[in-house]
């Protein structure tokens, strides 16, 4: 992927097993980074490794006293070696994060549409959505935005034909077979079914994202009053 | 082994400074660079990239002063303050700073010398009239090499 | 009180080399579009090369300097002037308190950088001072500069003294040396941007691959720090591919379903779901950053080895420049 990043593909479809390999390899690189590693970005089927070619070059030049070398080849061979050392049978430990959601009303203008589309009542949609367990495969698109897998096909709904120009932060939505939460206000075409008072993007914290790739996410219904209370108390964190 | 590029940098830095002699030891290799003896001509390396920086040691024939008074005709020479590439104009398609016949003041810029990716202004250092231009635009010049004759 | 914004210009923001290490949290990198110009602006005033500077776009700002300082202006030529007198770029300039720096018409390039010795006093958010405009974080209050904003300078570096000791009777004093900037920023009207093959290059038809390498593309008006939308020959996939979202990089060239390429730049999202036909080499990213909407560009495919050696060559040149600058400071 150009002169400063390498993408490693672990599979060709969204699968837990692929996710497990990606997560295990990322953890091993982060726990024991090679010199020049900048950061790893996990996705559904691959891991992208960003590195500083100059740092790699300078170190290698010092060690091997040669000037004709490619930082890409050096990093590739490091990665190949590291890949062999990964024990992909090891079970992943997942954190579970529960996100309170106030469904419907002004927060979920598309809840009724989602219900109609799937021949359900709004209560049934809420029940199905809040009883699922969702795996955060990756964080991307916007700061703290989780790509969640595991939405019941019973409430899958296509995107809106034309996107909204601004979706408020905290909105919980459905797009096709995916569900997610908008951490910051952005344009978007998702069907909005509710909102959480919780903050998913925390720029002053480390890590700055409430959710990490590999987390299990659950949603628990709250009333409008509970929503307002949480916001007032500033307990969004 | 000390690499050639690093050596070039050292020589370049020396040429631009008043250091006369330097002794480097690195992983068993010793290099002595002595400006006075002008023995530090490094081996030619493969020209892998454009490199305008000159690596030759300074020759002794030029004296280290800004201007040289030539006999009793009151002729001054404007000397190059460093090793590098001489440019007679500020931009490619601009007029030269000075030409034969130009009246100049001591602090006027009369040319530019490029060394190590820096353009260095050359000041006249003397008031007068340019009677001769001794170097071409884009020519590599030595430290102390006469650039202009000023009357 | 050090610098007061009188007119903000089209888009003036605080940027450094970007917010690295947080992409897996979805935090975009931001940072200067033209990183070489930023680094040189910093070298010229004695800062470390990743210090934050002002990035100015097409129409520069008008700024009041409220404290003696050493500055440098690099990047595209937005006709900078101090108290009405044109001021040269790519060299240190000592500016006296009370002066006004004003930028005029854009003569070349698109983005200019204004550094100050010591740097601007901006708090770091996630290890960076860069402004992420859409996320409203970092930089000066997370936004582009506005009229009446006041930015302080940090303690000035030791390089301040040589020029300021000079008798300064005018509004400003210039160093008698400058950077051969064409080595770092060879601007042209229709630049050729070198690229390597993108991750999904093979998904595209033979004719699209050829067109991408040969035909000119025009940078559309919908181009900003996030990315440049290009128009030209429609680039087609051999067949429909369902691509899952994955990481993208600075300079990744994605192709949207309508066949138009988008070059992803400093404020890009961390991930994308469109196939990538090509990737701009790091050494040429500053050239893209200086292209204006309406200009046409061409791509030239190079090997990864070429991309790397061009990158390393630029780094060597910067290193050389750094030694030359510190020597020039000592001599003066």
XYZ file of C-alpha atoms in Angstrom:
720
model
C 0.000 0.000 0.000
C 2.501 2.620 -1.138
C 5.874 3.410 0.372
C 4.824 3.736 4.031
C 2.213 1.052 4.732
C 1.647 -2.650 4.250
C -1.766 -4.323 4.212
C -2.031 -7.949 5.293
C -5.138 -9.855 4.312
C -6.324 -12.678 6.557
C -9.467 -13.807 4.761
C -12.019 -12.790 2.168
C -15.259 -12.410 4.110
C -16.465 -11.137 7.463
C -15.803 -14.044 9.812
C -15.051 -14.301 13.494
C -12.064 -16.497 12.766
C -10.518 -13.879 10.486
C -11.148 -11.192 13.069
C -9.435 -13.334 15.674
C -6.283 -13.661 13.564
C -6.197 -9.946 12.820
C -6.652 -9.049 16.473
C -4.013 -11.526 17.644
C -1.464 -10.237 15.147
C -2.188 -6.610 15.938
C -1.843 -7.258 19.671
C 1.495 -8.978 19.164
C 2.833 -6.083 17.063
C 1.635 -3.498 19.557
C 3.062 -5.361 22.529
C 6.407 -5.754 20.829
C 6.644 -3.122 18.090
C 9.433 -3.313 15.506
C 11.535 -0.177 15.109
C 9.760 2.191 12.726
C 6.221 0.941 13.385
C 3.810 3.875 13.561
C 0.429 2.229 13.957
C -1.834 -0.684 13.017
C -5.341 -0.244 11.643
C -7.557 -3.345 11.763
C -10.444 -3.843 9.348
C -12.903 -6.672 8.565
C -10.498 -8.880 6.662
C -7.139 -7.173 6.859
C -4.662 -5.284 8.981
C -2.786 -2.238 7.701
C 0.600 -1.533 9.206
C 1.907 2.015 8.893
C 5.654 2.476 9.304
C 8.295 5.163 8.912
C 10.519 4.122 5.979
C 13.334 6.457 7.062
C 13.576 4.965 10.550
C 13.578 1.446 9.076
C 16.189 2.451 6.509
C 18.515 4.127 8.999
C 18.422 1.221 11.435
C 18.983 -1.374 8.758
C 21.791 0.653 7.184
C 23.548 0.849 10.526
C 23.201 -2.877 11.190
C 24.044 -4.158 7.747
C 26.273 -1.387 6.474
C 24.597 -1.331 3.119
C 22.803 1.454 1.327
C 20.908 -0.539 -1.254
C 17.906 -1.816 0.580
C 14.168 -1.352 0.502
C 12.365 -0.453 3.735
C 9.328 -2.287 2.350
C 11.294 -5.516 1.983
C 12.730 -5.171 5.474
C 9.293 -4.602 7.016
C 7.788 -7.434 4.940
C 10.365 -9.899 6.173
C 9.853 -8.784 9.784
C 6.103 -9.276 9.355
C 6.522 -12.695 7.760
C 8.630 -13.836 10.678
C 6.189 -12.410 13.182
C 3.231 -14.055 11.447
C 4.807 -17.464 11.952
C 5.055 -16.841 15.661
C 1.352 -16.124 16.115
C -0.671 -18.718 17.944
C -4.028 -18.302 16.232
C -5.637 -20.996 18.369
C -5.469 -18.802 21.419
C -8.910 -17.607 22.460
C -9.544 -13.878 22.330
C -10.654 -12.093 25.444
C -13.438 -9.668 24.647
C -14.588 -6.723 26.695
C -18.340 -6.261 26.858
C -19.596 -2.690 26.677
C -23.244 -1.919 27.334
C -24.613 1.161 25.628
C -27.885 2.664 26.911
C -30.222 3.716 24.099
C -33.368 5.783 24.158
C -35.295 4.310 21.234
C -37.814 6.099 19.046
C -39.304 9.569 19.419
C -37.155 12.498 18.368
C -34.036 10.334 18.715
C -35.229 7.608 16.388
C -37.154 9.220 13.534
C -36.784 6.083 11.382
C -37.848 3.516 14.019
C -41.330 3.250 12.557
C -39.983 2.874 9.046
C -37.668 0.050 10.187
C -40.635 -1.663 11.861
C -42.882 -1.275 8.787
C -40.136 -2.461 6.455
C -39.757 -5.678 8.465
C -43.473 -6.164 9.319
C -42.804 -5.733 13.011
C -43.999 -3.407 15.721
C -41.614 -0.760 17.012
C -41.458 -2.617 20.338
C -40.385 -5.764 18.518
C -37.620 -3.841 16.721
C -36.412 -2.461 20.062
C -36.560 -5.916 21.636
C -34.587 -7.539 18.822
C -32.008 -4.738 18.626
C -31.444 -4.604 22.399
C -31.179 -8.362 22.786
C -28.425 -8.815 20.271
C -24.705 -9.096 20.917
C -22.565 -7.211 18.458
C -18.896 -7.578 17.708
C -16.940 -4.403 16.921
C -14.852 -5.586 13.954
C -13.209 -2.236 13.428
C -13.404 1.455 14.289
C -13.332 3.847 11.385
C -15.236 6.260 9.137
C -15.384 8.769 12.027
C -13.533 8.959 15.369
C -14.907 6.219 17.634
C -17.393 4.883 15.063
C -17.760 1.082 15.449
C -18.473 -1.225 12.527
C -20.669 -3.742 14.343
C -21.500 -7.194 13.116
C -24.302 -9.427 14.380
C -27.489 -7.542 13.526
C -30.516 -9.813 13.307
C -31.731 -10.174 9.735
C -35.228 -9.586 11.094
C -34.531 -5.856 11.458
C -32.037 -5.275 8.619
C -33.128 -2.233 6.600
C -31.560 -0.555 3.578
C -30.065 2.940 3.884
C -32.229 5.983 3.299
C -32.431 6.896 -0.382
C -30.944 10.319 0.339
C -28.585 10.879 3.276
C -29.299 13.391 6.029
C -26.902 16.324 5.965
C -26.295 16.170 9.708
C -26.891 13.283 12.061
C -26.592 14.255 15.739
C -23.815 12.692 17.794
C -25.043 9.653 19.732
C -27.553 8.523 17.096
C -28.013 4.766 16.813
C -28.818 3.524 13.339
C -29.224 0.617 10.972
C -27.833 0.349 7.435
C -28.396 -2.927 5.664
C -27.184 -5.695 7.966
C -25.113 -3.300 10.066
C -25.896 -1.273 13.156
C -23.790 1.497 14.615
C -23.583 4.638 16.722
C -22.538 8.053 15.416
C -19.880 9.468 17.778
C -19.796 12.902 16.163
C -22.270 14.813 14.069
C -21.760 13.882 10.417
C -23.829 13.493 7.274
C -25.103 9.953 6.769
C -27.748 7.732 5.258
C -28.444 5.357 8.132
C -31.946 4.634 9.451
C -31.967 6.218 12.899
C -33.782 4.227 15.586
C -32.564 5.890 18.793
C -29.754 7.700 20.563
C -27.347 7.122 23.432
C -26.292 9.748 25.961
C -22.935 8.027 26.124
C -19.943 9.613 24.473
C -18.155 7.288 22.074
C -15.415 9.737 21.122
C -13.374 11.070 24.043
C -10.623 13.290 22.620
C -9.076 13.983 26.020
C -8.873 10.352 27.089
C -6.464 7.628 26.134
C -7.735 5.686 24.288
C -9.923 8.364 22.738
C -12.549 5.850 21.650
C -15.011 4.184 24.055
C -15.056 1.107 21.835
C -12.129 -0.863 20.452
C -11.972 -3.417 17.699
C -12.801 -6.758 19.363
C -15.301 -5.393 21.894
C -18.720 -7.017 22.334
C -21.393 -4.337 22.343
C -24.886 -4.639 23.808
C -27.671 -2.062 23.811
C -30.019 -1.513 26.759
C -33.214 0.505 26.386
C -33.616 3.592 28.591
C -36.424 6.123 28.893
C -36.255 9.708 27.742
C -35.981 10.793 31.401
C -33.049 8.492 32.018
C -31.442 9.842 28.849
C -31.868 13.448 29.987
C -30.613 12.644 33.486
C -27.446 11.030 32.151
C -26.779 14.001 29.905
C -27.407 16.480 32.740
C -25.158 14.665 35.175
C -22.474 14.560 32.541
C -22.260 10.841 32.980
C -21.847 10.366 29.307
C -18.390 9.036 29.976
C 33.235 1.987 6.889
C 32.350 5.663 6.785
C 29.943 6.242 3.977
C 30.824 8.582 1.185
C 27.775 10.702 1.598
C 28.566 11.423 5.207
C 32.118 12.233 4.234
C 30.870 14.656 1.646
C 28.816 16.386 4.271
C 31.795 16.724 6.566
C 33.984 18.146 3.796
C 31.285 20.511 2.782
C 30.819 21.744 6.301
C 34.581 22.178 6.603
C 34.768 24.179 3.424
C 32.223 26.551 4.811
C 33.925 26.880 8.151
C 37.327 27.938 9.398
C 38.231 24.419 10.529
C 41.540 23.432 8.917
C 41.966 19.835 9.863
C 39.711 17.081 11.102
C 40.434 13.564 12.277
C 37.602 11.036 12.240
C 37.696 7.530 13.590
C 34.728 5.284 12.985
C 34.552 1.526 13.364
C 38.217 0.983 12.595
C 38.480 3.397 9.703
C 40.435 6.623 10.132
C 39.995 9.611 7.869
C 42.083 12.758 8.110
C 40.890 15.740 6.167
C 43.317 18.621 6.018
C 42.383 21.717 4.089
C 45.930 23.059 4.004
C 47.269 19.983 2.271
C 44.246 19.650 0.029
C 44.520 15.888 0.173
C 40.959 15.091 0.968
C 39.635 14.414 -2.475
C 37.090 11.698 -1.795
C 36.638 8.815 -4.186
C 34.166 9.478 -6.977
C 30.915 7.790 -6.261
C 28.242 6.597 -8.629
C 26.119 9.576 -9.542
C 22.849 8.231 -8.221
C 21.169 11.541 -7.918
C 21.685 15.153 -8.785
C 24.099 16.610 -6.365
C 25.166 20.187 -6.697
C 27.348 20.223 -3.679
C 31.004 20.314 -4.389
C 33.316 18.071 -2.502
C 36.697 19.297 -3.583
C 38.970 20.663 -0.948
C 39.792 24.303 -1.038
C 42.709 25.311 -3.149
C 45.353 27.459 -1.592
C 45.808 29.936 -4.385
C 42.999 32.229 -3.282
C 43.366 34.438 -0.325
C 40.745 34.505 2.352
C 39.571 38.029 2.074
C 36.528 39.622 0.546
C 38.210 41.902 -1.981
C 41.530 42.009 -3.603
C 43.094 45.283 -4.617
C 44.762 44.860 -7.939
C 47.821 47.108 -8.244
C 47.265 50.854 -8.343
C 44.385 50.914 -10.819
C 41.909 50.682 -7.922
C 40.427 47.495 -9.300
C 38.645 45.238 -6.841
C 37.718 41.652 -7.270
C 34.554 40.304 -5.702
C 35.480 36.834 -4.464
C 33.291 33.848 -3.899
C 32.632 33.350 -0.183
C 32.117 29.594 -0.583
C 32.167 26.562 -2.812
C 28.982 26.148 -4.810
C 27.079 26.928 -7.966
C 27.044 30.569 -9.023
C 23.847 32.187 -10.276
C 23.894 35.634 -11.818
C 20.130 36.223 -11.572
C 17.480 35.899 -8.863
C 15.126 33.763 -10.985
C 15.603 31.814 -14.188
C 13.887 34.365 -16.398
C 14.907 37.473 -14.464
C 17.593 40.012 -15.391
C 21.049 39.475 -13.921
C 21.808 41.242 -10.645
C 24.678 43.084 -12.336
C 26.257 43.371 -15.788
C 29.355 45.098 -17.135
C 28.744 48.762 -16.558
C 26.418 48.310 -13.537
C 27.022 50.783 -10.736
C 27.004 48.955 -7.430
C 27.020 49.748 -3.752
C 28.894 47.789 -1.117
C 25.821 46.000 0.284
C 24.193 45.224 -3.090
C 23.617 41.589 -3.951
C 25.652 40.803 -7.063
C 24.987 37.097 -7.323
C 23.848 33.953 -5.576
C 25.854 30.872 -4.706
C 24.018 27.653 -4.073
C 25.511 25.171 -1.670
C 23.734 22.425 0.235
C 20.303 23.471 -1.093
C 20.774 27.022 0.196
C 20.986 30.113 -1.977
C 23.509 32.504 -0.427
C 23.493 36.140 -1.472
C 26.900 37.474 -2.556
C 27.353 41.060 -1.519
C 29.574 43.384 -3.544
C 31.551 44.506 -0.516
C 32.706 47.563 -2.407
C 31.202 50.580 -4.184
C 31.998 51.045 -7.850
C 31.295 49.939 -11.398
C 31.421 46.365 -12.711
C 34.073 46.160 -15.436
C 34.242 42.417 -15.884
C 32.070 39.394 -15.097
C 34.422 36.439 -14.600
C 31.961 33.570 -14.172
C 28.957 32.213 -16.065
C 25.477 31.664 -14.745
C 25.315 28.119 -13.350
C 29.099 27.728 -13.093
C 30.632 25.871 -10.173
C 32.908 28.190 -8.215
C 35.577 27.620 -5.600
C 36.001 29.367 -2.311
C 37.828 32.636 -2.948
C 37.444 32.470 -6.731
C 37.119 35.941 -8.305
C 33.586 36.536 -9.622
C 33.619 40.175 -10.718
C 36.078 42.964 -11.303
C 34.906 46.277 -9.933
C 36.462 49.680 -10.642
C -0.427 38.306 22.781
C 1.739 37.719 19.774
C -0.301 37.514 16.627
C -3.750 38.906 15.971
C -5.897 37.867 13.030
C -7.314 40.877 11.194
C -8.689 38.921 8.222
C -8.658 35.137 8.342
C -8.289 34.437 4.610
C -10.051 31.562 2.873
C -8.922 28.746 5.173
C -6.141 29.311 7.676
C -5.517 26.655 10.293
C -2.858 25.399 12.682
C -1.186 22.216 11.399
C 1.812 20.110 12.298
C 2.861 16.720 10.931
C -0.411 15.159 12.049
C -2.050 13.067 14.705
C -0.383 9.696 14.351
C -1.110 6.512 16.269
C -4.878 6.909 16.727
C -6.216 5.733 13.389
C -7.430 2.452 14.847
C -9.780 4.562 16.980
C -11.068 6.225 13.832
C -9.176 9.437 14.589
C -8.069 10.994 11.348
C -4.466 12.076 10.927
C -4.822 15.694 9.667
C -1.571 17.678 9.541
C -0.038 19.878 6.849
C -1.056 19.049 3.291
C 2.463 19.950 2.111
C 4.656 18.403 4.791
C 7.987 19.365 3.178
C 7.065 23.058 3.147
C 6.004 22.802 6.792
C 9.266 21.144 7.766
C 11.369 23.699 5.890
C 9.392 26.592 7.412
C 10.329 25.196 10.811
C 14.003 24.608 9.946
C 14.314 28.223 8.818
C 13.386 29.589 12.237
C 15.265 26.990 14.267
C 12.237 24.897 15.284
C 12.066 21.113 15.298
C 10.591 20.078 11.987
C 7.271 18.843 13.381
C 6.329 22.110 15.133
C 2.902 23.553 14.310
C 2.659 26.359 11.752
C -0.152 28.248 10.018
C -1.425 26.642 6.839
C -2.999 29.204 4.529
C -5.079 28.390 1.471
C -5.373 30.296 -1.849
C -6.350 33.608 -0.224
C -4.077 34.221 2.713
C -4.902 36.130 5.893
C -3.969 39.564 7.195
C -2.142 39.309 10.499
C -0.921 41.842 13.024
C 2.363 40.978 14.716
C 2.324 42.125 18.332
C 5.788 40.945 19.369
C 9.238 40.993 17.680
C 9.721 37.603 16.092
C 11.548 35.526 13.552
C 9.277 34.028 10.899
C 9.527 32.116 7.621
C 7.014 31.682 4.819
C 7.188 28.638 2.548
C 4.920 26.648 0.230
C 2.810 28.212 -2.513
C 3.351 31.888 -3.325
C 0.409 33.856 -1.947
C 2.232 37.189 -2.421
C 3.196 37.898 1.184
C 3.937 41.504 2.134
C 4.918 43.190 5.373
C 3.562 46.715 5.837
C 2.922 46.839 2.106
C 6.392 45.750 1.040
C 6.735 42.345 -0.664
C 8.657 39.929 1.507
C 10.664 37.028 0.076
C 9.732 33.467 0.940
C 11.916 30.511 1.945
C 14.207 32.525 4.216
C 14.186 33.708 7.833
C 12.645 37.135 8.300
C 12.932 39.165 11.477
C 9.681 41.070 11.964
C 9.225 43.993 14.305
C 6.350 44.363 16.688
C 3.437 46.292 15.220
C 3.886 45.099 11.632
C 1.126 43.728 9.481
C 1.665 40.640 7.332
C -0.762 40.487 4.459
C -1.123 37.909 1.742
C -2.293 38.847 -1.737
C -3.039 37.029 -4.967
C -2.023 33.408 -5.352
C 0.892 33.423 -7.804
C 1.861 29.779 -7.599
C 0.737 26.712 -5.684
C -2.223 26.718 -3.349
C -1.041 26.508 0.253
C 1.525 28.594 2.136
C 3.021 28.001 5.570
C 3.951 30.607 8.162
C 6.262 29.497 10.943
C 7.434 31.479 13.949
C 10.550 30.820 16.015
C 9.538 28.829 19.088
C 6.229 27.835 17.557
C 2.654 28.844 18.313
C 1.425 28.222 21.863
C -1.236 25.646 21.037
C -2.121 22.767 23.367
C -1.677 19.252 22.048
C -4.671 16.979 21.638
C -3.693 13.342 21.129
C -0.021 14.289 20.724
C -0.657 16.803 17.966
C -1.482 20.480 17.487
C -3.108 19.896 14.096
C -6.622 21.165 13.546
C -9.169 18.514 12.594
C -11.793 20.814 11.128
C -14.753 18.413 10.872
C -14.072 16.868 14.270
C -13.639 20.341 15.791
C -10.556 19.373 17.744
C -6.914 20.344 18.018
C -5.379 23.533 16.684
C -6.910 26.839 17.691
C -10.269 25.965 19.286
C -10.657 23.120 16.797
C -11.449 25.443 13.930
C -10.053 27.620 11.152
C -8.835 31.033 12.276
C -11.316 33.899 12.430
C -10.942 37.666 12.715
C -9.796 38.810 16.183
C -8.313 35.449 17.150
C -5.097 35.952 19.116
C -2.361 33.307 19.114
C 0.630 33.457 21.445
C 4.145 32.366 20.556
C 6.215 29.963 22.603
C 9.533 31.029 24.074
C 11.742 31.888 21.126
C 14.599 29.692 20.086
C 18.252 30.705 20.202
C 18.234 31.413 16.489
C 16.311 34.579 17.185
C 19.339 36.643 18.127
C 21.556 36.935 15.011
C 19.027 38.762 12.878
C 17.482 40.822 15.631
C 20.879 42.154 16.664
C 21.209 43.648 13.227
C 20.199 47.235 12.996
C 16.546 46.975 12.124
C 15.258 50.308 10.998
C 12.624 48.958 8.627
C 9.632 46.791 9.532
C 11.610 43.666 8.869
C 15.100 42.318 8.201
C 16.040 39.448 5.917
C 18.656 36.757 6.150
C 21.051 36.905 3.173
C 20.343 33.303 2.239
C 17.303 31.288 1.235
C 16.290 27.750 0.368
C 16.564 26.416 -3.169
C 12.904 25.493 -2.863
C 12.580 24.072 -6.369
C 14.475 21.053 -5.123
C 11.633 20.397 -2.694
C 8.638 21.880 -4.451
C 9.024 21.804 -8.248
C 5.662 23.385 -9.087
C 4.256 23.385 -12.590
C 0.985 24.242 -14.279
C 0.098 20.645 -15.126
C 2.124 18.509 -12.775
C 2.909 14.852 -13.227
C 2.197 12.999 -10.012
C 4.046 9.759 -9.464
C 1.997 6.868 -8.125
C 2.373 3.193 -7.321
C -0.318 0.619 -8.056
C -3.211 0.705 -5.602
C -4.381 -2.296 -3.566
C -7.190 -2.994 -6.071
C -5.357 -1.970 -9.268
C -6.054 -5.369 -10.805
C -9.830 -4.904 -10.345
C -9.808 -2.308 -13.140
C -10.170 -2.928 -16.872
C -7.068 -2.792 -19.050
C -8.265 0.367 -20.763
C -8.956 2.064 -17.435
C -5.492 1.166 -16.186
C -4.017 2.688 -19.331
C -6.165 5.788 -19.129
C -5.202 6.303 -15.527
C -1.532 6.304 -16.544
C -1.876 8.453 -19.658
C -4.864 10.776 -19.586
C -5.074 14.123 -17.824
C -7.496 14.546 -14.909
C -8.961 17.823 -13.748
C -9.116 18.677 -10.059
C -12.733 19.629 -9.358
C -14.044 22.409 -7.159
C -15.186 19.813 -4.621
C -11.641 19.460 -3.396
C -10.444 20.212 0.091
C -8.114 18.971 2.813
C -10.073 15.726 2.954
C -9.466 14.861 -0.666
C -9.443 15.985 -4.276
C -12.187 14.839 -6.590
C -10.919 14.397 -10.119
C -12.747 14.293 -13.417
C -11.430 12.617 -16.533
C -11.995 9.317 -18.262
C -14.389 7.155 -16.218
C -12.391 4.348 -14.636
C -14.212 1.023 -14.762
C -13.959 -2.203 -12.839
C -13.834 -5.499 -14.730
C -16.849 -6.593 -12.699
C -18.658 -5.426 -9.613
C -16.633 -6.016 -6.476
C -18.155 -5.785 -3.032
C -15.263 -4.216 -1.143
C -15.300 -4.251 2.637
C -14.126 -1.125 4.436
C -10.388 -1.096 5.041
C -7.656 1.352 5.976
C -6.671 4.038 3.501
C -3.536 6.118 3.409
C -2.431 9.657 2.588
C -2.530 9.797 -1.207
C -4.704 6.717 -1.770
C -6.667 7.154 -5.013
C -10.144 5.653 -4.634
C -12.565 5.302 -7.505
C -16.248 5.956 -6.744
C -18.992 3.959 -8.544
C -19.397 6.768 -11.124
C -15.798 6.119 -12.236
C -14.299 9.321 -10.853
C -11.157 9.103 -8.779
C -10.721 10.795 -5.398
C -7.240 11.405 -3.996
C -7.484 11.051 -0.228
C -5.418 13.653 1.625
C -4.620 15.002 5.098
C -8.167 15.083 6.530
C -9.214 11.752 4.985
C -11.295 9.270 6.929
C -9.222 6.435 8.348
C -11.057 3.772 6.352
C -12.775 3.584 3.001
C -14.806 1.118 0.990
C -14.043 2.090 -2.609
C -11.420 0.274 -4.702
C -8.043 2.000 -4.881
C -6.460 2.167 -8.306
C -3.278 3.949 -7.249
C -1.316 5.483 -4.410
C 0.543 8.811 -4.654
C 4.165 8.372 -3.592
C 5.055 10.172 -0.364
C 7.654 12.340 -2.112
C 4.970 13.786 -4.424
C 2.240 14.474 -1.836
C 3.383 18.119 -1.494
C 2.915 18.589 -5.252
C -0.703 17.449 -4.963
C -1.208 19.724 -1.961
C -0.205 22.686 -4.108
C -2.598 21.914 -6.988
C -5.544 24.289 -7.274
C -9.087 23.284 -8.238
C -9.397 23.544 -12.025
C -5.799 22.538 -12.681
C -5.095 19.368 -14.604
C -2.741 16.643 -13.490
C -1.388 13.398 -14.894
C -0.291 10.256 -13.152
C 2.876 8.368 -13.851
C 3.247 4.855 -12.456
C 6.540 4.034 -10.752
C 7.720 0.946 -8.901
C 7.646 0.714 -5.153
C 11.480 0.707 -5.181
C 11.457 4.013 -7.078
C 8.932 5.451 -4.626
C 11.166 4.483 -1.741
C 14.364 5.834 -3.239
C 12.644 9.124 -4.134
C 11.404 9.337 -0.570
C 14.862 8.649 0.859
C 16.448 11.125 -1.546
C 14.089 13.862 -0.298
C 14.949 12.984 3.290
C 18.673 13.246 2.508
C 18.120 16.633 0.895
C 16.227 17.803 3.950
C 19.004 16.580 6.201
C 21.558 18.444 4.116
C 19.398 21.549 4.225
C 19.161 21.258 7.978
C 22.964 21.246 8.381
C 23.304 24.114 5.937
C 20.725 26.187 7.803
C 22.307 25.646 11.193
C 25.670 26.579 9.717
C 24.210 29.676 8.117
C 22.790 30.710 11.496
C 26.176 30.272 13.143
C 28.001 32.294 10.493
C 25.713 35.258 10.608
